[in-house]
Short mmCIF file of N, CA and C in Angstrom, two decimals:
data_model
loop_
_atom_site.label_atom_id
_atom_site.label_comp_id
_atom_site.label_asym_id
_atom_site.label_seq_id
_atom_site.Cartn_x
_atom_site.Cartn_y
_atom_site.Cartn_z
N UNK X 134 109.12 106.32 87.32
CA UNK X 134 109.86 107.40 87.94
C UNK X 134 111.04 106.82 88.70
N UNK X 135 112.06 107.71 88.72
CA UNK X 135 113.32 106.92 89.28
C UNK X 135 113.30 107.42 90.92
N UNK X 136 113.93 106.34 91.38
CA UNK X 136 114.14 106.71 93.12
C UNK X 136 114.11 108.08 93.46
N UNK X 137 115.17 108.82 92.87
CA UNK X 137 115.19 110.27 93.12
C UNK X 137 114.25 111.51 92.99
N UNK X 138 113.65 110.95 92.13
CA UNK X 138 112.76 112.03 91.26
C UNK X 138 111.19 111.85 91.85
N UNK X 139 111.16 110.94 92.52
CA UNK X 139 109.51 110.30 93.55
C UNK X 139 108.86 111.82 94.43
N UNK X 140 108.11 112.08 94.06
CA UNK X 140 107.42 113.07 95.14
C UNK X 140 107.30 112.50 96.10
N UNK X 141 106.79 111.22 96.81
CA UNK X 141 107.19 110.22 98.28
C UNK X 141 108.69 109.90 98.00
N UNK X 142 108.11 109.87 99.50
CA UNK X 142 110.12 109.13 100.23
C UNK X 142 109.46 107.63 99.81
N UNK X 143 110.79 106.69 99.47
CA UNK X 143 110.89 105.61 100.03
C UNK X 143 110.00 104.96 100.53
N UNK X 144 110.44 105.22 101.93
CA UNK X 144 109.44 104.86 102.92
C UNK X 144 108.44 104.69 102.63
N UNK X 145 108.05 105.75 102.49
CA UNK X 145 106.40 106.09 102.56
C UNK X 145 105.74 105.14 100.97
N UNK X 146 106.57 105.50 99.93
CA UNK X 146 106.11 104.49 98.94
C UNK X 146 105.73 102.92 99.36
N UNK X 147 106.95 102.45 100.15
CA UNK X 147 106.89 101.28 100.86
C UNK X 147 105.58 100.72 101.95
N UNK X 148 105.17 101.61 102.32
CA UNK X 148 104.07 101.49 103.16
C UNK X 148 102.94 101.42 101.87
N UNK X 149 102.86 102.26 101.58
CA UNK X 149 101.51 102.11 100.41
C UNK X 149 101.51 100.82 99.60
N UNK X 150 102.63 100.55 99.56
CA UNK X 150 102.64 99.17 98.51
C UNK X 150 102.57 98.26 99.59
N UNK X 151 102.83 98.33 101.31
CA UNK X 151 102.37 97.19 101.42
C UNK X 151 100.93 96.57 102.22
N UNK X 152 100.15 98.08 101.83
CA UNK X 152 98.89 98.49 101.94
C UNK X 152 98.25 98.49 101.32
N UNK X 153 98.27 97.81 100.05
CA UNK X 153 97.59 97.96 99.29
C UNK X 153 98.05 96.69 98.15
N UNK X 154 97.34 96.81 97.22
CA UNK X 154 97.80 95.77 95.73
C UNK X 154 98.12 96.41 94.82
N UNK X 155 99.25 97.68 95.03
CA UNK X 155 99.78 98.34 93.81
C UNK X 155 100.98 98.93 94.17
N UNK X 156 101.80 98.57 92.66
CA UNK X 156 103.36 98.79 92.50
C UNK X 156 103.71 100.37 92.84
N UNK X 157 104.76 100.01 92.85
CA UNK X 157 105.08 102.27 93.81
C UNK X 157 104.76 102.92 92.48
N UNK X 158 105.15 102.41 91.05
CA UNK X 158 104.32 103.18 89.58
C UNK X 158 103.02 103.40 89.67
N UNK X 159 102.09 102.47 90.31
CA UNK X 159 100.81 102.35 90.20
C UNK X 159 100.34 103.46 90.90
N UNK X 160 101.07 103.36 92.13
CA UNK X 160 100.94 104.39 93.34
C UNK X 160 101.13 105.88 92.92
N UNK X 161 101.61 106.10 92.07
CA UNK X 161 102.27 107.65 91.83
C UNK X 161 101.39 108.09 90.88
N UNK X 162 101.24 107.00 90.06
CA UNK X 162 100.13 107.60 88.60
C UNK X 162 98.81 107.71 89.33
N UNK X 163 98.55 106.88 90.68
CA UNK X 163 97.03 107.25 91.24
C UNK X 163 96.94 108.45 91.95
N UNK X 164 98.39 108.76 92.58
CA UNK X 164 98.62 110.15 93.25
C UNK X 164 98.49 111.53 92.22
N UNK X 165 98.88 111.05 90.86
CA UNK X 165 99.20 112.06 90.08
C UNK X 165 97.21 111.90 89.47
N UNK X 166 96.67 110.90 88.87
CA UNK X 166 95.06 111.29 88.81
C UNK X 166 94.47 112.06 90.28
N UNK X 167 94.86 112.06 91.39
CA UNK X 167 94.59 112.35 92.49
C UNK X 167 94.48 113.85 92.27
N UNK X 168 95.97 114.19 92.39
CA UNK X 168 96.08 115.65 92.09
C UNK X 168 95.32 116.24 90.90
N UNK X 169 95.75 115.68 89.82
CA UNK X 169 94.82 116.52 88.56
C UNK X 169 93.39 116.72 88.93
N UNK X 170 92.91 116.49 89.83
CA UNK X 170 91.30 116.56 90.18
C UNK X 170 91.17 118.13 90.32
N UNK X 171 92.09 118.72 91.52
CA UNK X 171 91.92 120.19 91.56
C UNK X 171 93.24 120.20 91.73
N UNK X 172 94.45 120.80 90.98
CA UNK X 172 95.73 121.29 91.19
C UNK X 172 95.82 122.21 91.75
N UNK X 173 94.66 123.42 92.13
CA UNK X 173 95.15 124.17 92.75
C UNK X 173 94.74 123.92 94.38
N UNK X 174 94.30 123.17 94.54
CA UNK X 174 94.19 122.67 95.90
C UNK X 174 95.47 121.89 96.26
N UNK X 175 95.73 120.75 95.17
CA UNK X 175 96.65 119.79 95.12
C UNK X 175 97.59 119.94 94.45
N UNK X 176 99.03 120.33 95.10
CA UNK X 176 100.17 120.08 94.34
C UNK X 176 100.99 119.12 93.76
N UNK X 177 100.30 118.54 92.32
CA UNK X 177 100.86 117.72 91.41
C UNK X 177 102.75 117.30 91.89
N UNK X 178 103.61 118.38 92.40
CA UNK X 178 104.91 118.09 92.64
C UNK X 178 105.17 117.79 93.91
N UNK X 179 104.15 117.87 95.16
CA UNK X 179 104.43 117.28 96.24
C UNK X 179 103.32 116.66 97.03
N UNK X 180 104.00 115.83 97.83
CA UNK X 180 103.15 114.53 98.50
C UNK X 180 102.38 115.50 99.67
N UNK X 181 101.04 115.75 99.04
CA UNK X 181 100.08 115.76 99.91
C UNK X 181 98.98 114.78 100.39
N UNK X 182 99.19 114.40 101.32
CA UNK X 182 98.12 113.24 101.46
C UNK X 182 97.30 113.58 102.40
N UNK X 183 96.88 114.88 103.02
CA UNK X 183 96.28 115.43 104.14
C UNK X 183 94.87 116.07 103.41
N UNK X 184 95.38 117.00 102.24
CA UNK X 184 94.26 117.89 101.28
C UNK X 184 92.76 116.86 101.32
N UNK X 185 91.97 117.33 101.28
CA UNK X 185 91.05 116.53 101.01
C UNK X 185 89.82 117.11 99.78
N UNK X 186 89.82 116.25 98.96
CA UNK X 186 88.90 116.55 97.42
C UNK X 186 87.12 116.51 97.86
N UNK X 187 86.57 117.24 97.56
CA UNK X 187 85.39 117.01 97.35
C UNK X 187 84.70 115.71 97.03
N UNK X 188 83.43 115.30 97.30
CA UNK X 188 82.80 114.01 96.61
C UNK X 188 82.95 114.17 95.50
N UNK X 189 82.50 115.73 94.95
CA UNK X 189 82.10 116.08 93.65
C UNK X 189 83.04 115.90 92.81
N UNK X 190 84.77 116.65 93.49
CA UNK X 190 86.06 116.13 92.59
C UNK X 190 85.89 114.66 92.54
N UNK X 191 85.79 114.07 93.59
CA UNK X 191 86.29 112.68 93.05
C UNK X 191 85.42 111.97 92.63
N UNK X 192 84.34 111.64 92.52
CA UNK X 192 83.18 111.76 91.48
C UNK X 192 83.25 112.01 90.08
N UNK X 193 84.09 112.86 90.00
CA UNK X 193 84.41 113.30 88.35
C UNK X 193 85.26 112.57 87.74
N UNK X 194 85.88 111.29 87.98
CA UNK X 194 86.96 110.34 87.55
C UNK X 194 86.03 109.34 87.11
N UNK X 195 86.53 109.30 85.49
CA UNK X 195 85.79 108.37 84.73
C UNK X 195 85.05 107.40 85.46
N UNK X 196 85.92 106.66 85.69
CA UNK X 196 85.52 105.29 86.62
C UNK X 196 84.10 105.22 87.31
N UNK X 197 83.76 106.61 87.70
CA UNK X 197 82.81 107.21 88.95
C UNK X 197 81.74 108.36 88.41
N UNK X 198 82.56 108.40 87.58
CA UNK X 198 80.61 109.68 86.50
C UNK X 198 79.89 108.86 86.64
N UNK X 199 79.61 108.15 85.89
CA UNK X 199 78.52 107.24 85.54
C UNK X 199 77.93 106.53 86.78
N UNK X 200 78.70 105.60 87.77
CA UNK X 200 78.41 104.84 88.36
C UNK X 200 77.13 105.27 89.64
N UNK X 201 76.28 104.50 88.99
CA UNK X 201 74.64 105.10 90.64
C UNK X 201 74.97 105.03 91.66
N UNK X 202 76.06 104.08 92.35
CA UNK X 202 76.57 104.15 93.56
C UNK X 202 77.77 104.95 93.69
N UNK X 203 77.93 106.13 92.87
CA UNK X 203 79.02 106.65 93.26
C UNK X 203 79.11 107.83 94.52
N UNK X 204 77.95 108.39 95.26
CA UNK X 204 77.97 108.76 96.48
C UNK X 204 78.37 107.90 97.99
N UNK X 205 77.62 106.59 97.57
CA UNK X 205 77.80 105.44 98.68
C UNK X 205 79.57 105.41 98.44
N UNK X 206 80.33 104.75 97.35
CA UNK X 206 81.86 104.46 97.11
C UNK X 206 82.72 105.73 98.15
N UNK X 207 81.77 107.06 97.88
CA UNK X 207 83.02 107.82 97.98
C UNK X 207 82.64 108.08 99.73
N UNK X 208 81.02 107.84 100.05
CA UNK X 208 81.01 108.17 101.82
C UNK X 208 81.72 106.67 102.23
N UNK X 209 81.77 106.07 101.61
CA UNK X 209 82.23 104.48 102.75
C UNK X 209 83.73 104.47 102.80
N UNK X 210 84.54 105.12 101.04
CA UNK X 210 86.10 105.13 101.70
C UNK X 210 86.80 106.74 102.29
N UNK X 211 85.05 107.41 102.40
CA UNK X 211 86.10 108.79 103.38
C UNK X 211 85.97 108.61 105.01
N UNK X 212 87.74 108.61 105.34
CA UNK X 212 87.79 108.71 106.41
C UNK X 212 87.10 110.10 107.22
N UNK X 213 86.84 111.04 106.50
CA UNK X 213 86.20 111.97 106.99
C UNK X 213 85.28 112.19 106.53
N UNK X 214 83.98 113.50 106.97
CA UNK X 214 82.81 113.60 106.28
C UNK X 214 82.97 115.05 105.06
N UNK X 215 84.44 115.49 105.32
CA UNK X 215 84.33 116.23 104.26
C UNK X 215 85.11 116.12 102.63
N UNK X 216 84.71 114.97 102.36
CA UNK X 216 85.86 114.70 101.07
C UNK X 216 86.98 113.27 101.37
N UNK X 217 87.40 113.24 100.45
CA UNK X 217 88.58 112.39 100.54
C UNK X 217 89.90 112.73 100.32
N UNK X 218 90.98 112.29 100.84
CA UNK X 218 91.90 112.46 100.72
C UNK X 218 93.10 111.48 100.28
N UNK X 219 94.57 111.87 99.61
CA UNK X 219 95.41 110.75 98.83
C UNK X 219 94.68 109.57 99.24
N UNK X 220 95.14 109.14 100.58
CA UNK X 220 95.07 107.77 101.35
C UNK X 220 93.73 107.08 101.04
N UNK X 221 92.73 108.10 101.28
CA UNK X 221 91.31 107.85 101.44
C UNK X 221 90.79 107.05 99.77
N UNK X 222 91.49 107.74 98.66
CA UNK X 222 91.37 107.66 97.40
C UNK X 222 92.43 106.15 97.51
N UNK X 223 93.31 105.96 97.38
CA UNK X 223 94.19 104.90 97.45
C UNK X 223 93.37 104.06 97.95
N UNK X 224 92.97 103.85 99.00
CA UNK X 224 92.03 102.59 99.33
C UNK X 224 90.82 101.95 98.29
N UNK X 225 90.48 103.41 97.81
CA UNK X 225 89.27 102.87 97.15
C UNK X 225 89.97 102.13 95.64
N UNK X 226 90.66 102.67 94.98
CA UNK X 226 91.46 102.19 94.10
C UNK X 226 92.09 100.74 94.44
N UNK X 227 92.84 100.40 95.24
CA UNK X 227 93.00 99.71 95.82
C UNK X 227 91.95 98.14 96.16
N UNK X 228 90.86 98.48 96.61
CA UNK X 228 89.40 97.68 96.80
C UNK X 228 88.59 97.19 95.44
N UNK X 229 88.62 98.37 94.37
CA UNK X 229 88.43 98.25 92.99
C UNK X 229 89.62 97.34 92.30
N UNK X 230 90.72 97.15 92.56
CA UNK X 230 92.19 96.47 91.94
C UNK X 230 91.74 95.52 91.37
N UNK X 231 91.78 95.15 90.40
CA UNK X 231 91.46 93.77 89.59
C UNK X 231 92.53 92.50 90.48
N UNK X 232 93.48 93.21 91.76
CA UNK X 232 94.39 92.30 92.46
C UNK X 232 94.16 92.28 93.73
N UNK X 233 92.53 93.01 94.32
CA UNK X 233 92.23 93.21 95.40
C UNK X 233 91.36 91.72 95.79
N UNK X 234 91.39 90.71 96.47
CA UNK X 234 90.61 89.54 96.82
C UNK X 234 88.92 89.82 96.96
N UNK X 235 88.63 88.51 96.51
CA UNK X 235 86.97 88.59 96.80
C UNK X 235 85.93 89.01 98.21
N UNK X 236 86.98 88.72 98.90
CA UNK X 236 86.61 88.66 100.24
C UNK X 236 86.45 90.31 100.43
N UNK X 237 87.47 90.75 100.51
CA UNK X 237 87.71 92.35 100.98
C UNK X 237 86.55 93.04 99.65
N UNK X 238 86.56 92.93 98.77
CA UNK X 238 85.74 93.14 97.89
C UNK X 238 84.37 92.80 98.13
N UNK X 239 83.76 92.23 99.00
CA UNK X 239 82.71 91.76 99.13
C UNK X 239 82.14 92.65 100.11
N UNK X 240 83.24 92.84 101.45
CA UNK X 240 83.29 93.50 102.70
C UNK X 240 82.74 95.10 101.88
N UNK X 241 83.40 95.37 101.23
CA UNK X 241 82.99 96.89 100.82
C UNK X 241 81.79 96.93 100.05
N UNK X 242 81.43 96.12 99.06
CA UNK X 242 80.25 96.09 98.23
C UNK X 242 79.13 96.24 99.34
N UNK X 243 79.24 95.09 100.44
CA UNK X 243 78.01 95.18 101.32
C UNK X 243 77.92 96.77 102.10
N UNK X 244 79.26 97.41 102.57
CA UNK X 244 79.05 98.50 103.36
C UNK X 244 78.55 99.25 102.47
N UNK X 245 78.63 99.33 101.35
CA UNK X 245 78.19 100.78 100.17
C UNK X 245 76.69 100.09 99.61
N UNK X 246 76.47 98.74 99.79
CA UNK X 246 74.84 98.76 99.69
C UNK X 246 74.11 98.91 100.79
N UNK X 247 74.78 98.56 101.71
CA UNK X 247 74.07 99.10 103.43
C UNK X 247 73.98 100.66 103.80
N UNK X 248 72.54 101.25 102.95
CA UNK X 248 72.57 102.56 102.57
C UNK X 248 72.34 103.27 104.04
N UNK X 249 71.88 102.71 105.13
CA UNK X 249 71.39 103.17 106.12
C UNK X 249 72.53 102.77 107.74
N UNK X 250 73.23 102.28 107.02
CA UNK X 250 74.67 102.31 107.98
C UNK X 250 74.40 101.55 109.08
N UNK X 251 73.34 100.25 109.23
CA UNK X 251 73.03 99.73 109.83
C UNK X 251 73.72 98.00 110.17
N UNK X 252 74.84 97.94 109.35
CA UNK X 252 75.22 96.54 109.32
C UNK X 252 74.32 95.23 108.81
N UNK X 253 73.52 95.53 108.14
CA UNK X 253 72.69 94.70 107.35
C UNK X 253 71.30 95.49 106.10
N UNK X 254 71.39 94.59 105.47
CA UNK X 254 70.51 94.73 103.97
C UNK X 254 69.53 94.57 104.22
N UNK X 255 68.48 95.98 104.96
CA UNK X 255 67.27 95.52 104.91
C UNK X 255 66.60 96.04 103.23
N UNK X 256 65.17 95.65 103.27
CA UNK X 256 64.01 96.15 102.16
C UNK X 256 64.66 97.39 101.62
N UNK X 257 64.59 98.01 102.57
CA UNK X 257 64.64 99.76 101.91
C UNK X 257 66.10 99.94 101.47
N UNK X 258 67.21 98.92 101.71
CA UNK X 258 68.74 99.47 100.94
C UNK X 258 68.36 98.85 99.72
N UNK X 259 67.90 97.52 99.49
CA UNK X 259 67.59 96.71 98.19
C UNK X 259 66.90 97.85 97.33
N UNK X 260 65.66 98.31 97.77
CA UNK X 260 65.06 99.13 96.98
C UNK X 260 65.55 100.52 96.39
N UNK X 261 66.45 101.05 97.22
CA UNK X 261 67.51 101.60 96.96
C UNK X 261 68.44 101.52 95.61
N UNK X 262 69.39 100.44 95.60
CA UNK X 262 69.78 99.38 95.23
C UNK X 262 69.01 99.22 93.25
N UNK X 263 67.64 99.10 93.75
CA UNK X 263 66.82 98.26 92.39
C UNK X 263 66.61 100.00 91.52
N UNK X 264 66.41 101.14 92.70
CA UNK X 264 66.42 102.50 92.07
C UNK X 264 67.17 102.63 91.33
N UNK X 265 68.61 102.82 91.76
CA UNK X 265 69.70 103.33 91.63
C UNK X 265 70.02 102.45 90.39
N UNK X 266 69.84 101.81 90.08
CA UNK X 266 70.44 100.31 88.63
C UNK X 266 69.28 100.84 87.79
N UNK X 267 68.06 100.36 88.12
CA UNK X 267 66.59 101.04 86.59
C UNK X 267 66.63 101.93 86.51
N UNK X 268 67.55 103.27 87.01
CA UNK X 268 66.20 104.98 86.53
C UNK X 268 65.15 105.03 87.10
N UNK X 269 64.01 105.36 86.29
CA UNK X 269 62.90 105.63 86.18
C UNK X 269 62.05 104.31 85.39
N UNK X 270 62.94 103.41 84.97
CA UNK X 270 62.29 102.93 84.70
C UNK X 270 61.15 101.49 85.17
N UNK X 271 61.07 101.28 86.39
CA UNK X 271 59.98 100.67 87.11
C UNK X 271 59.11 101.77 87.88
N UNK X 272 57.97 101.26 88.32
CA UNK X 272 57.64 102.01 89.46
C UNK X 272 57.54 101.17 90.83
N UNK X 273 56.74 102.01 91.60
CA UNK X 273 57.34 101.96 92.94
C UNK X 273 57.10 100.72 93.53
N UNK X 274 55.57 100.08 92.62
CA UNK X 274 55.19 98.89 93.11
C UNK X 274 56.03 97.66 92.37
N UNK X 275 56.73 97.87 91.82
CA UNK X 275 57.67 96.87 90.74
C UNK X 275 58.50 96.93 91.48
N UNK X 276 59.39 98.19 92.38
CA UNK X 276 60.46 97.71 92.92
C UNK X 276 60.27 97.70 94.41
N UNK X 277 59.48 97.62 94.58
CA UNK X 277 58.65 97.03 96.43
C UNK X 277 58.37 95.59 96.03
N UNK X 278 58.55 94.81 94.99
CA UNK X 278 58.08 93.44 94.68
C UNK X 278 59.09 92.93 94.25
N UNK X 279 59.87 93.91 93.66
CA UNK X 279 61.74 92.82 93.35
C UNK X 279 62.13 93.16 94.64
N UNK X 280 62.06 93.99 95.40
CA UNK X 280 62.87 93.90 96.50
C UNK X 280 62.81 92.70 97.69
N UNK X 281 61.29 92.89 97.52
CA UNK X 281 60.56 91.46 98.29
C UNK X 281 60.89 90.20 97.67
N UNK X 282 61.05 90.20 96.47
CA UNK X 282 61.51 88.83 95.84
C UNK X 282 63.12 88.91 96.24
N UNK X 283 63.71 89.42 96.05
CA UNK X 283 65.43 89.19 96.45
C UNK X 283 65.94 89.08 97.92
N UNK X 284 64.63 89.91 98.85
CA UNK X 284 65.07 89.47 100.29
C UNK X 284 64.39 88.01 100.55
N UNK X 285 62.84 87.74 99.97
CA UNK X 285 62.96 86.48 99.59
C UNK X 285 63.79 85.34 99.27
N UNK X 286 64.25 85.82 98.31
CA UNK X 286 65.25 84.16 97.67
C UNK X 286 66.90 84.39 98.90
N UNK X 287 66.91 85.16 99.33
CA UNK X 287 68.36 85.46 100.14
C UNK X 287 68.55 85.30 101.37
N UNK X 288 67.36 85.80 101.70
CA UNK X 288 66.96 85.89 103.57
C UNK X 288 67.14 84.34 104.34
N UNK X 289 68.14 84.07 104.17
CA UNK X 289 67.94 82.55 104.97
C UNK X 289 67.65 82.29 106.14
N UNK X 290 67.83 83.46 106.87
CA UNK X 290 67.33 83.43 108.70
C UNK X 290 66.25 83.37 108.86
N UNK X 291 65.55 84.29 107.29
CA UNK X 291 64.44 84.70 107.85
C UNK X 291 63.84 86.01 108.70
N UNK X 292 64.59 87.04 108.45
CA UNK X 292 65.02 87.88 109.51
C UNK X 292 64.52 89.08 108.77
N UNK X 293 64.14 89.22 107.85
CA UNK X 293 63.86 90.06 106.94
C UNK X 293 65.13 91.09 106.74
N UNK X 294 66.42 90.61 106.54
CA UNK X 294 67.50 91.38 106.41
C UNK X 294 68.72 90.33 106.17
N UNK X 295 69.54 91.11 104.79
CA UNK X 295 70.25 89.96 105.09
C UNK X 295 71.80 90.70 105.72
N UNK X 296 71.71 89.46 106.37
CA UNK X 296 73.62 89.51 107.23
C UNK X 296 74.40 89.54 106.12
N UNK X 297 75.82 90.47 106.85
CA UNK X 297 76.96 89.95 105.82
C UNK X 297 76.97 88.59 105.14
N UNK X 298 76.93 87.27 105.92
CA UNK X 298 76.81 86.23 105.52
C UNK X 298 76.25 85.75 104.44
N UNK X 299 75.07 86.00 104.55
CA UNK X 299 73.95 85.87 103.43
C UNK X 299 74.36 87.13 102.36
N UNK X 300 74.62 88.07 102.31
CA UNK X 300 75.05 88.76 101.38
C UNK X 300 76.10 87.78 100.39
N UNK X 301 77.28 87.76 101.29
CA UNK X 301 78.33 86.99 100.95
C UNK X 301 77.67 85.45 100.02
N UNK X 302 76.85 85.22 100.59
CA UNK X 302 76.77 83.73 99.61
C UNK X 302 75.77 84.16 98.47
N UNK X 303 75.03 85.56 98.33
CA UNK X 303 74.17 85.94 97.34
C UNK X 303 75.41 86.17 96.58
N UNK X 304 76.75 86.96 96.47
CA UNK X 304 77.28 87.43 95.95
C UNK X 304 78.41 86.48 95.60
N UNK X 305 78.37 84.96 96.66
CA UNK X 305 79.14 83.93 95.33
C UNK X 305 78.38 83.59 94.30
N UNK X 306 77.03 83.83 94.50
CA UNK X 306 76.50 83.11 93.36
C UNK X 306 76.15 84.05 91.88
N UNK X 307 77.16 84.69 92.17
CA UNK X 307 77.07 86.12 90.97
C UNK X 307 78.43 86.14 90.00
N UNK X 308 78.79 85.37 89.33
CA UNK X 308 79.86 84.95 88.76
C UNK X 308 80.73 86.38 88.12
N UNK X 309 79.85 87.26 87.72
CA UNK X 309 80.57 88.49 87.09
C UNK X 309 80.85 89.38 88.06
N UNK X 310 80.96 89.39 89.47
CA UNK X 310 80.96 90.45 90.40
C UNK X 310 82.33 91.02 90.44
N UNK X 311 83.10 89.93 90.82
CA UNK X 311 84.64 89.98 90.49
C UNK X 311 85.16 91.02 89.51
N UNK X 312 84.43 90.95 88.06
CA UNK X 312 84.69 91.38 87.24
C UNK X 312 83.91 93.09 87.10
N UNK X 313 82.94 92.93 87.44
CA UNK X 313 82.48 94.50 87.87
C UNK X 313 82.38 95.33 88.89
N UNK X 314 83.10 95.04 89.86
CA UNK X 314 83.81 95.32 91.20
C UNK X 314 85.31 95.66 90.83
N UNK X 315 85.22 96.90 89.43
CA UNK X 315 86.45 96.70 88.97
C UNK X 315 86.89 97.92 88.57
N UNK X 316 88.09 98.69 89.16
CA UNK X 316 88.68 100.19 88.54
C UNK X 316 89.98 99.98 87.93
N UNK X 317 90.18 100.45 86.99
CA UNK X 317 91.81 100.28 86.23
C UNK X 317 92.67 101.66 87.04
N UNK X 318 93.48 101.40 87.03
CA UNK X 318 94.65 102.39 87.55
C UNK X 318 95.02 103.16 86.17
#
């Protein structure tokens, strides 16, 4: 899109790009999937970044049908409790970027497996966690025993929970994370 023709000013393009890991194109085509969610809430021709989408709208973007953690993704990047909004969506896109760092990527993986908003991975987020990935397909005593085995092999304090820290070094040792910690624009 040319300078003129931008539903954002300038400016404001300028800020997003330097908020993020995406080109002011990147930015507009995520504004414009943004809007197509509900157009009549969201006007496709002007910069609303206040509106705020449902879980359920934004939930409905390929990327996010499928995915078992897609309630945790969408409560950890809404700034509010009712929906998300442009900005709110931009971040998460943004965090997903195949140009977003491991680090910041790591920071969010742990808050959206920390189901209980407690700043650490106890038993019951893992098990969570082991639900949400099998279905139906273990039962309850299979995943009360992987859960115990993974706070096992991880727990280095000993604490029966693991810290960011210990998250962080479970999750260097996961070579494909990078790669499935991953949304296309």
């Amino acid at each position: 899109m040319g300078q003129g023709h931008s539903i954002f000013e300038e400016e404001q393009l300028e800020q997003y790009q330097d908020c993020t890991y995406f080109s002011k194109n990147e930015i507009l085509r995520i504004y414009k999937r943004f809007s197509a969610l509900n157009p009549e809430k969201i006007n496709p021709k002007e910069a609303d970044t206040t509106t705020r989408l449902s879980f359920a709208e934004v939930q409905s973007i390929p990327e996010l049908r499928e995915n078992p953690f897609k309630d945790r993704i969408c409560e950890v990047f809404s700034t509010g409790s009712q929906g998300l909004h442009f900005e709110d969506c931009l971040d998460l896109f943004s965090v997903f970027s195949e140009h977003a760092p491991w680090d910041i990527k790591t920071a969010y993986a742990f808050r959206i497996y920390d189901f209980n908003n407690d700043a650490a991975i106890c038993r019951s987020d893992i098990e969570q966690m082991i639900k949400r990935l099998t279905g139906d397909s273990l039962n309850e005593t299979e995943i009360a025993t992987t859960a115990a085995g993974v706070l096992h092999e991880s727990d280095i304090a000993r604490n029966k929970v693991l810290t960011y820290t210990e998250f962080e070094h479970v999750i260097s040792r996961a070579p494909d994370f990078i790669n499935l910690f991953h949304m296309t624009v």
